[in-house]
XYZ file of C-alpha atoms in Angstrom:
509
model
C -68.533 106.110 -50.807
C -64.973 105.152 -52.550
C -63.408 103.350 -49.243
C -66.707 101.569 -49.630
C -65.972 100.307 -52.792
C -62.471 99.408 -52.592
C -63.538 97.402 -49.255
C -66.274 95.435 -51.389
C -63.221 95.103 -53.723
C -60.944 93.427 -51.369
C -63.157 91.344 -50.067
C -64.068 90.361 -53.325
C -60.639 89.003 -54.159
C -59.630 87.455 -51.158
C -58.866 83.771 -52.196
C -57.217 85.087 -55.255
C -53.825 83.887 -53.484
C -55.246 80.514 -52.677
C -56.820 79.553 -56.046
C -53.815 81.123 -57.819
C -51.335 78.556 -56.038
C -53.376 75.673 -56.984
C -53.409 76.685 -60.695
C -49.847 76.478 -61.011
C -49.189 73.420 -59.051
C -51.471 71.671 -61.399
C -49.570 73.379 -64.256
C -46.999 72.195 -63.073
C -47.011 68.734 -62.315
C -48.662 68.416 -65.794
C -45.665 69.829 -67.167
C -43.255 67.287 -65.051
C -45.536 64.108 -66.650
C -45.986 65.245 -69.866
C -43.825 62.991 -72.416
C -40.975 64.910 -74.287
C -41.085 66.436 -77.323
C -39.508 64.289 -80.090
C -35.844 66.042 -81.270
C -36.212 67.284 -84.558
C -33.525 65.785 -87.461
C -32.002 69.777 -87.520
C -30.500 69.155 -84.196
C -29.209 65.184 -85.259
C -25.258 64.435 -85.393
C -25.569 63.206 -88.524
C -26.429 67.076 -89.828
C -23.816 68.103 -88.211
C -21.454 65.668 -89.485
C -22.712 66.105 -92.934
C -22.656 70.279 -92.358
C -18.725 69.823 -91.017
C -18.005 67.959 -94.732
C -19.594 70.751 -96.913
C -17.772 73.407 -94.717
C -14.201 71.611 -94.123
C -14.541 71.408 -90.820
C -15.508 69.338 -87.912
C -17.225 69.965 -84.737
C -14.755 69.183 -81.301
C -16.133 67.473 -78.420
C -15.808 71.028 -76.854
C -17.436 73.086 -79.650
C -14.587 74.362 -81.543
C -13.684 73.573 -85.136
C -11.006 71.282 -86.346
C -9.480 71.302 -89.762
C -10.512 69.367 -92.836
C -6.950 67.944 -93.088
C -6.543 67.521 -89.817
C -10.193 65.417 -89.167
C -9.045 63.368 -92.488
C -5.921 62.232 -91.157
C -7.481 61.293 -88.191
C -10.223 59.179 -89.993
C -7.266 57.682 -91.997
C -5.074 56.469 -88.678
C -8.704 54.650 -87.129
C -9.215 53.128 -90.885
C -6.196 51.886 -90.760
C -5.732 50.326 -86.820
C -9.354 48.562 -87.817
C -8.256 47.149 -90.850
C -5.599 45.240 -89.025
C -7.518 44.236 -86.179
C -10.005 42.860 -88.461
C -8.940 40.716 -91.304
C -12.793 41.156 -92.759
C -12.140 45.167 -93.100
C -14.538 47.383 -91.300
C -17.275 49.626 -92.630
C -16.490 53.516 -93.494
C -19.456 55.500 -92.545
C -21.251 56.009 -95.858
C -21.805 51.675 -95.752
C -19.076 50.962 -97.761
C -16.086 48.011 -96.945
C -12.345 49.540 -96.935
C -10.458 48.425 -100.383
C -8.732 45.729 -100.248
C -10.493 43.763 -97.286
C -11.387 40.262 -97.993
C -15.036 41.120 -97.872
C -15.254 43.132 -100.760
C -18.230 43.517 -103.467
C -18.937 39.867 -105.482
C -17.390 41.971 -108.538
C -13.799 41.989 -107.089
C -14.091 38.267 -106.103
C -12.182 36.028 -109.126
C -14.577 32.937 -109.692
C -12.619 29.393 -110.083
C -13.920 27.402 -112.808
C -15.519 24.825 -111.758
C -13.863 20.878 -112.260
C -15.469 18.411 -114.200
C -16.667 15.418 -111.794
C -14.716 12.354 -112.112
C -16.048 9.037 -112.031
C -14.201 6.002 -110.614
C -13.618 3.233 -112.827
C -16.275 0.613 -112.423
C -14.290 -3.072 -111.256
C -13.912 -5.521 -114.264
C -15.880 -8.607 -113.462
C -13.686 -11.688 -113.823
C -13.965 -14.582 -115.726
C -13.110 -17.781 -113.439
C -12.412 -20.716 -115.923
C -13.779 -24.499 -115.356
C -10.935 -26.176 -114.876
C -7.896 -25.690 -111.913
C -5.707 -22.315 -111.818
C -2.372 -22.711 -113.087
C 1.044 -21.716 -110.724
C 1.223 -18.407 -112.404
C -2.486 -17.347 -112.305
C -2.477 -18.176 -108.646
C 0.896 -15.927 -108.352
C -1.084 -13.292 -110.343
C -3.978 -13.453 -107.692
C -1.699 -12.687 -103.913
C -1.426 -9.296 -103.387
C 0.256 -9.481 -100.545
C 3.273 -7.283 -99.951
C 6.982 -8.417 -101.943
C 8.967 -6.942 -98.899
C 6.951 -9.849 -96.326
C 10.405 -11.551 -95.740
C 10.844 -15.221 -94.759
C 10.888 -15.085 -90.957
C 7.660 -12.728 -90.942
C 5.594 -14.866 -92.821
C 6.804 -18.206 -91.125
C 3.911 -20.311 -89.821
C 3.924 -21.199 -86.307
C 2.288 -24.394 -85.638
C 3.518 -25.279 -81.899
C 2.745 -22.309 -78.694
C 6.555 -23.720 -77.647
C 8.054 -22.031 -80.671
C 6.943 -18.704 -79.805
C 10.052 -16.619 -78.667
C 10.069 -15.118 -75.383
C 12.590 -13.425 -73.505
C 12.212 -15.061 -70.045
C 14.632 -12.020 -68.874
C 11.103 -10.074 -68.703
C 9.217 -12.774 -67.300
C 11.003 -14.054 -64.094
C 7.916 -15.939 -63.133
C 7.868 -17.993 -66.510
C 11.604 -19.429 -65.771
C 11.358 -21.947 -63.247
C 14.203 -25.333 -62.833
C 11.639 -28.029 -62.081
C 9.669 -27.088 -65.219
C 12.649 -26.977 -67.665
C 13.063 -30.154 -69.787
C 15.882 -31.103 -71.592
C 16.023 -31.068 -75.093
C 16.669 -34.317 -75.685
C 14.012 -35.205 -73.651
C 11.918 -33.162 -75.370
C 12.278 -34.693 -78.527
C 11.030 -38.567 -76.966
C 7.898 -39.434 -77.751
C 5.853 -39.998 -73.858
C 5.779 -43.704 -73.216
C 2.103 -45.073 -72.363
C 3.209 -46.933 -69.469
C 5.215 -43.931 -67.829
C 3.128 -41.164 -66.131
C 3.803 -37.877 -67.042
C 4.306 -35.418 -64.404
C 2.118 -32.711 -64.376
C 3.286 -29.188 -65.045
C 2.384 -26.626 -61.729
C 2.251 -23.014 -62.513
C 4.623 -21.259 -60.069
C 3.911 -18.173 -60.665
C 2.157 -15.178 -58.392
C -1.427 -15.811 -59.740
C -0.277 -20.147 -59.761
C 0.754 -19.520 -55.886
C -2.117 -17.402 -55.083
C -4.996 -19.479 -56.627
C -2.993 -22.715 -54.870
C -3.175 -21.212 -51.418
C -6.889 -20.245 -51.913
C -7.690 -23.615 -53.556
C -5.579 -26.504 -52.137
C -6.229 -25.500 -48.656
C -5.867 -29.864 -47.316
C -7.775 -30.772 -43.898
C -4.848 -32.194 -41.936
C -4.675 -33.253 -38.349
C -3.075 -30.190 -37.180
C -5.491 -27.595 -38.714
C -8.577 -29.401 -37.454
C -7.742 -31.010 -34.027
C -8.013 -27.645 -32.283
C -11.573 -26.529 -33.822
C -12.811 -30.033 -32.934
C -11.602 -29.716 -29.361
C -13.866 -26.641 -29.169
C -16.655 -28.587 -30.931
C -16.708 -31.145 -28.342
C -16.390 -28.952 -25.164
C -19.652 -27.290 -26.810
C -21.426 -30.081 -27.156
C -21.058 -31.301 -24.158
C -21.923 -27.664 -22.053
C -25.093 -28.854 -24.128
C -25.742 -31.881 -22.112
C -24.336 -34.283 -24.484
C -22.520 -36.696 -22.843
C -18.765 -36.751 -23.121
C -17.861 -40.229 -24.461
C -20.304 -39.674 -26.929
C -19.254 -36.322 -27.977
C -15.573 -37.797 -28.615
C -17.430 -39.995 -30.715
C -18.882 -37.763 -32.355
C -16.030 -35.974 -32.863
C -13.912 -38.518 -34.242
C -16.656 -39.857 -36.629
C -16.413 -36.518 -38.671
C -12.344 -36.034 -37.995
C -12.469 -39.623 -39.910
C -14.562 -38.194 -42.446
C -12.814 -34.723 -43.213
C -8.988 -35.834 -43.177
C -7.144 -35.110 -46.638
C -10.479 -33.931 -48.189
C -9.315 -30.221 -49.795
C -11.767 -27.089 -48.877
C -13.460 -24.955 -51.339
C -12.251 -21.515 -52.231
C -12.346 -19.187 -48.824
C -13.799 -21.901 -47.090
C -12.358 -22.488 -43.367
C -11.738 -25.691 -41.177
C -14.605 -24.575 -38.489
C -17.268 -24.327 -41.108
C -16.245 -27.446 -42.808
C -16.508 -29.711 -39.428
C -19.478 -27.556 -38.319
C -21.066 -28.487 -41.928
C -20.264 -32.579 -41.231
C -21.119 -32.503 -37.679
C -24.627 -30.815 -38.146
C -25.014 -33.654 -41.327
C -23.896 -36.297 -38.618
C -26.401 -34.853 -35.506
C -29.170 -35.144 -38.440
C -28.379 -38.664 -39.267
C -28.441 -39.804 -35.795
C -31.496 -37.954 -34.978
C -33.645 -39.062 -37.923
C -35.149 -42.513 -36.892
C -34.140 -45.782 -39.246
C -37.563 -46.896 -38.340
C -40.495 -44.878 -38.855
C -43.031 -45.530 -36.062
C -46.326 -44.648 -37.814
C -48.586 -45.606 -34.438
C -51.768 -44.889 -36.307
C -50.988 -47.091 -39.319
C -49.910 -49.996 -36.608
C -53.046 -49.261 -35.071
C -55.191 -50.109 -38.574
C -53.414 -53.147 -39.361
C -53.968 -54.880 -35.822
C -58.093 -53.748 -36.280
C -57.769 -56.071 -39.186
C -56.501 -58.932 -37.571
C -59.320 -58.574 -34.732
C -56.666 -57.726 -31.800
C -56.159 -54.557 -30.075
C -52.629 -52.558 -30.361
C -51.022 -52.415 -27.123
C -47.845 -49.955 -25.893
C -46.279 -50.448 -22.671
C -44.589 -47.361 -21.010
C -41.414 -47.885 -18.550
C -38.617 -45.939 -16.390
C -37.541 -45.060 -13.431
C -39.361 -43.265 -10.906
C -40.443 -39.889 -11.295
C -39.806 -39.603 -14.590
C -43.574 -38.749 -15.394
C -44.828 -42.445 -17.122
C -47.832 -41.882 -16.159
C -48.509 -37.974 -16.982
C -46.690 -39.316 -20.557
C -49.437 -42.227 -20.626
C -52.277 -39.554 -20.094
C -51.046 -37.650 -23.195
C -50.754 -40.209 -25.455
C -54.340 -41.647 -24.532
C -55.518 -37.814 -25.415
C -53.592 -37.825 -28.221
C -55.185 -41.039 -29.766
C -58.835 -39.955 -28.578
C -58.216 -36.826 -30.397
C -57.763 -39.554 -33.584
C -61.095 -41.259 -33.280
C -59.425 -44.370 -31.825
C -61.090 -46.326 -28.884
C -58.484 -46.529 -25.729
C -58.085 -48.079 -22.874
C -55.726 -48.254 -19.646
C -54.189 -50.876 -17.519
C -52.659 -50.091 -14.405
C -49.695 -52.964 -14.150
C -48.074 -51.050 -11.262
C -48.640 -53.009 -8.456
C -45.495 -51.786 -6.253
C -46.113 -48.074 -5.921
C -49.237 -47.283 -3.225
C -51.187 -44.445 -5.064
C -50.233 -45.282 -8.425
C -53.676 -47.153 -9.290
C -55.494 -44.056 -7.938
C -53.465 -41.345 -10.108
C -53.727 -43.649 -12.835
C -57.957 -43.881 -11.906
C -57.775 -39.690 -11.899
C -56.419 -39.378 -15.776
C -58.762 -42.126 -16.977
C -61.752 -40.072 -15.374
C -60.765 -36.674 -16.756
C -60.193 -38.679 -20.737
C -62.926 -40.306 -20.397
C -61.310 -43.716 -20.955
C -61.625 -47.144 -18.814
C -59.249 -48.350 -16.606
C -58.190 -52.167 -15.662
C -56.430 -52.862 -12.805
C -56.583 -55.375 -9.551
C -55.358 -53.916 -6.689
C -51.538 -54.439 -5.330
C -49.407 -56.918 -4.813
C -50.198 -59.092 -7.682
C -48.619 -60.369 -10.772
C -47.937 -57.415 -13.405
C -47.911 -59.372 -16.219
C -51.314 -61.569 -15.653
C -52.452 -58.498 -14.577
C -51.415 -57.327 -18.573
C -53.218 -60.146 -19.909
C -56.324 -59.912 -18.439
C -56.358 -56.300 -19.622
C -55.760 -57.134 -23.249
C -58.254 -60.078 -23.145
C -60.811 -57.604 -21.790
C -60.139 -55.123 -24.523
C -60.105 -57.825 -27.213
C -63.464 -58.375 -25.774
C -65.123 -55.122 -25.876
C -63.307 -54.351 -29.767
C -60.801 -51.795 -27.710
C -58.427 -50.097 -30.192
C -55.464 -49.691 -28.596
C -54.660 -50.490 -24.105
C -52.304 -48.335 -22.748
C -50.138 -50.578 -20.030
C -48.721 -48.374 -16.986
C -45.582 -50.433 -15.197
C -43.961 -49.349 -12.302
C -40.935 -47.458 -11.828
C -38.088 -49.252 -10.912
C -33.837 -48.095 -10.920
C -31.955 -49.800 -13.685
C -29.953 -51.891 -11.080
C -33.175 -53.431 -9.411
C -32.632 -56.956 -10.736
C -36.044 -58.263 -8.887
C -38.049 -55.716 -10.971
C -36.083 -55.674 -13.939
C -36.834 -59.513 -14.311
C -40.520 -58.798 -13.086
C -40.424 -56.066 -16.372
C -38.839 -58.294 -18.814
C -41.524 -61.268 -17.900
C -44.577 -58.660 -18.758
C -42.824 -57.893 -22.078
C -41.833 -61.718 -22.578
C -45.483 -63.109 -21.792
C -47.823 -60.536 -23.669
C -45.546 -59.912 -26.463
C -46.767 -55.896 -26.753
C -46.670 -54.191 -29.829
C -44.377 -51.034 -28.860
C -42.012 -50.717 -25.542
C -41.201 -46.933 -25.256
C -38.916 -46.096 -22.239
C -40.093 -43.030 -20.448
C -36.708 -40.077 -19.372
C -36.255 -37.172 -18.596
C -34.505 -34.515 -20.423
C -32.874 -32.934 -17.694
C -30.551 -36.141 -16.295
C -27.785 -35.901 -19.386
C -25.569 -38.552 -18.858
C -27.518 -40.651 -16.479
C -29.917 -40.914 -19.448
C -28.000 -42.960 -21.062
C -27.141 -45.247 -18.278
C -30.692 -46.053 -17.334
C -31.674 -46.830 -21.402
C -28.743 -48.861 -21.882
C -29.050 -50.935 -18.644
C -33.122 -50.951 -19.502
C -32.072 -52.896 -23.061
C -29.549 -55.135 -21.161
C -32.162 -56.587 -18.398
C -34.814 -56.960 -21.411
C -31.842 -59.077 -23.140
C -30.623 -60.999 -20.490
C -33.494 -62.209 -18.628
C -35.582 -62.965 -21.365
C -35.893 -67.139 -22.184
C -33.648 -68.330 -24.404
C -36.599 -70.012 -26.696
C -37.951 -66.772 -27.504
C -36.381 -63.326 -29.075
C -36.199 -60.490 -26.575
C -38.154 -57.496 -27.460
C -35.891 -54.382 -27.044
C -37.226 -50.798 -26.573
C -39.006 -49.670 -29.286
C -38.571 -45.874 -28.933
C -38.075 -42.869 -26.432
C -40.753 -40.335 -24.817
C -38.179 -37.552 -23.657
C -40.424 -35.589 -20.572
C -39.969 -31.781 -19.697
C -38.232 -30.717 -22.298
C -39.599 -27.394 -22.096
C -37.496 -27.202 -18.892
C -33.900 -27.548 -20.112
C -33.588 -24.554 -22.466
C -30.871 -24.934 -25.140
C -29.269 -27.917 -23.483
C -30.832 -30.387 -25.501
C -28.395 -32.862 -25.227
C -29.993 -35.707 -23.560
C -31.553 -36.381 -26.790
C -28.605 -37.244 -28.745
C -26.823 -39.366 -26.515
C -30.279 -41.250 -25.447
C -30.680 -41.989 -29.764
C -26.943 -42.245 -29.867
C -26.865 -45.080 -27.759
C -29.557 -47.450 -28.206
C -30.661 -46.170 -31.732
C -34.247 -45.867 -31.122
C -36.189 -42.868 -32.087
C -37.827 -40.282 -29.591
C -41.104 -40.899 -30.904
C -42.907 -38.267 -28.144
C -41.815 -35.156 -26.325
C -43.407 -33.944 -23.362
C -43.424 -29.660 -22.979
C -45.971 -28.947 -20.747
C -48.387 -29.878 -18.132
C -51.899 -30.525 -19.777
C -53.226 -33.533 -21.990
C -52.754 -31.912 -25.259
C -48.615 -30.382 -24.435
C -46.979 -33.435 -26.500
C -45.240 -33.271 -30.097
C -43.166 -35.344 -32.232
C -39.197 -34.549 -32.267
C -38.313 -31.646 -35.096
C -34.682 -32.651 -35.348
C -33.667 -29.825 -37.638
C -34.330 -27.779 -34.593
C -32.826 -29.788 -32.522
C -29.719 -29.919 -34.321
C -29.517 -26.106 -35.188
C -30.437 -25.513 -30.961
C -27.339 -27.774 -30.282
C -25.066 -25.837 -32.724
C -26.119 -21.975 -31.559
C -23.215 -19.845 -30.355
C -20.406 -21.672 -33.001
């Protein structure tokens, strides 16, 4: 019955082990986390230090005792060493400064008495009498400095008496400046020019070489040689460019250039002024002004278009007609080409596709009746303006070129524009010039020739930058290009922009 009970027993206490263990982990890990205990003022150094002074002595670092005397002297030697590190004095350890520093209680500091303020003097106010100061109250009034000697309080009225050592100054002494002092002393005559004085010095020189930079024949001869070869890889031709080039040569020689300006932009600056001049027409052809004033006289306005062959008179014809249609004006054509077989049929093709009527007779007859029987028809049915088509014809075919110059002579036409191409150059000019001679020289004596008006300058879309047909063609006759061809409908015809022109024929300098 016992082993019974001691085996209930056991089994009884069985997680005794296990529920122990836990107990004291959690007692201790509350133990670890649990803040400390405040120290109490018993265990303070300040007791102890205060314990040491009742007893006479003082607690070492290592827990032994050191003498009263001994800790005094120490305390003595520190005093000291502070007090001369610190002017101020230091602090003993009861609060109180060390005699004798500068910082000591308010009752050791000696007050100053204090000064009694002192006013400045107010100014006296003076008294200026009504009448003029005598010589010794105006003495009484300079109070400039006695020791002011003679030569210091000289007056210098001329910059020339100012003394300068020209030892320091190199640049100041120069022979052809220096006058002589009799010289000096003359009075200038009227009559005699005086030479003018030239700074020679570094700045003088320097602004002189920037400023008086002359145009002479040497410095501008070689950048006009390369103007002219330029102008003429343009297609200008090459007695024209000399001309060109000599007009503004003429024009530039002993004229000085502008601060950092060069020769080449100088000629390029008169040349492009020059190309401008000769581009821009002297006569302004206003066509559809013309065209108002003959409606008022009851006439129509006629133009008559001529060249040699193959330049494209007729194509040029076609555009103009489109180009007054596309003004409200009433046009007709008259095909005055007789020679060429086919040239009343092409002519019969653009009046179909405008919309326009066309005169003609056939071949083999008389241009110029021909001419007036167009302009007698037009008159007739209140035509605005007849378009006359000639024939093309080389500038050195005298049977034609008198044949021409009758038509112009007979029927008197308003405008004579001479139809080339832009892509001949020099020939160009040929063909105008011996155009204006056969209208000249075969025209009656009686009457006044009429000359060509102005210039219709075909594919010109063709030649690029090489422009230069224009220029010499206006160079040499002086009429305008009134129309230029750059295309192949009706409507691909504009008027001359000569500031593109001229800036075209002076790319790449």
């Amino acid at each position: 019955r016992s082993y019974r009970w001691v085996k209930n027993l056991s089994s009884t206490y069985d997680d005794f082990t296990k529920v122990f263990k836990n107990i004291l982990d959690d007692v201790e890990s509350s133990a670890r986390n649990a803040p400390k205990p405040m120290r109490g003022f018993d265990k303070t150094k300040d007791v102890n230090k205060k314990v040491s002074k009742t007893t006479g002595a003082v607690p070492s670092a290592g827990g032994s005792n050191v003498p009263a005397a001994e800790a005094q002297k120490s305390v003595e030697q520190i005093t000291q060493k502070a007090t001369l590190k610190s002017p101020a004095g230091i602090r003993k350890i009861g609060g109180k400064r060390v005699p004798g520093s500068s910082r000591a209680s308010s009752s050791q500091k000696t007050v100053k008495p204090k000064e009694p303020t002192k006013f400045k003097p107010m100014k006296a106010k003076r008294d200026w009498p009504n009448r003029e100061l005598t010589a010794q109250e105006k003495a009484g009034l300079n109070f400039s400095p006695v020791e002011q000697t003679a030569e210091a309080t000289r007056t210098i009225t001329n910059v020339d008496d100012i003394p300068i050592n020209l030892d320091e100054y190199p640049e100041l002494d120069s022979s052809e400046d220096s006058v002589s002092e009799d010289s000096s002393d003359e009075k200038p005559n009227k009559s005699t020019p005086v030479a003018k004085k030239t700074s020679t010095g570094f700045f003088g020189r320097l602004i002189s070489t920037l400023t008086d930079k002359e145009i002479t024949d040497e410095n501008i001869s070689p950048v006009l040689d390369s103007f002219r070869q330029h102008l003429v890889t343009k297609n200008v031709a090459l007695d024209i460019a000399d001309q060109l080039c000599q007009s503004v040569k003429t024009n530039l020689l002993g004229k000085k250039l502008g601060t950092f300006s060069r020769v080449s932009s100088a000629v390029r600056e008169s040349l492009e002024s020059a190309l401008t001049r000769i581009l821009t027409p002297k006569r302004n052809i206003d066509i559809l002004r013309e065209v108002q004033l003959a409606q008022q006289k009851g006439r129509p306005y006629s133009i008559v278009f001529v060249g040699v062959n193959g330049v494209g008179k007729s194509t040029s014809l076609s555009k103009v007609c489109a180009w007054l249609l596309q003004n409200k004006l009433k046009v007709s054509i008259a095909a005055c080409d007789t020679f060429r077989s086919g040239a009343v049929e092409q002519l019969q093709t653009h009046a179909t596709n405008l919309d326009v009527y066309l005169f003609h007779q056939g071949y083999g007859k008389d241009a110029s009746f021909i001419c007036a029987q167009a302009l007698e028809k037009a008159k007739s049915d209140k035509v605005d303006v007849v378009l006359i088509d000639t024939a093309g014809r080389m500038q050195h075919n005298e049977p034609l070129m008198k044949s021409l110059s009758k038509l112009v002579v007979d029927n008197n036409p308003d405008l004579v524009f001479f139809v080339g191409e832009a892509l001949v150059g020099n020939d160009s000019v040929d063909q105008l010039q011996q155009f204006n001679r056969s209208l000249e020289e075969y025209c009656p004596v009686s009457k006044t020739p009429h000359l060509i008006d102005g210039i219709v300058l075909t594919k010109f879309d063709t030649v690029d930058d090489k422009v230069g047909a224009a220029i010499s063609m206006v160079y040499t006759t002086g009429s305008p290009i009134v129309f230029v061809g750059c295309g192949q409908t009706y409507a691909d015809i504009k008027s001359l922009n000569v500031k593109h022109i001229v800036s075209v024929l002076l790319s790449g300098k």
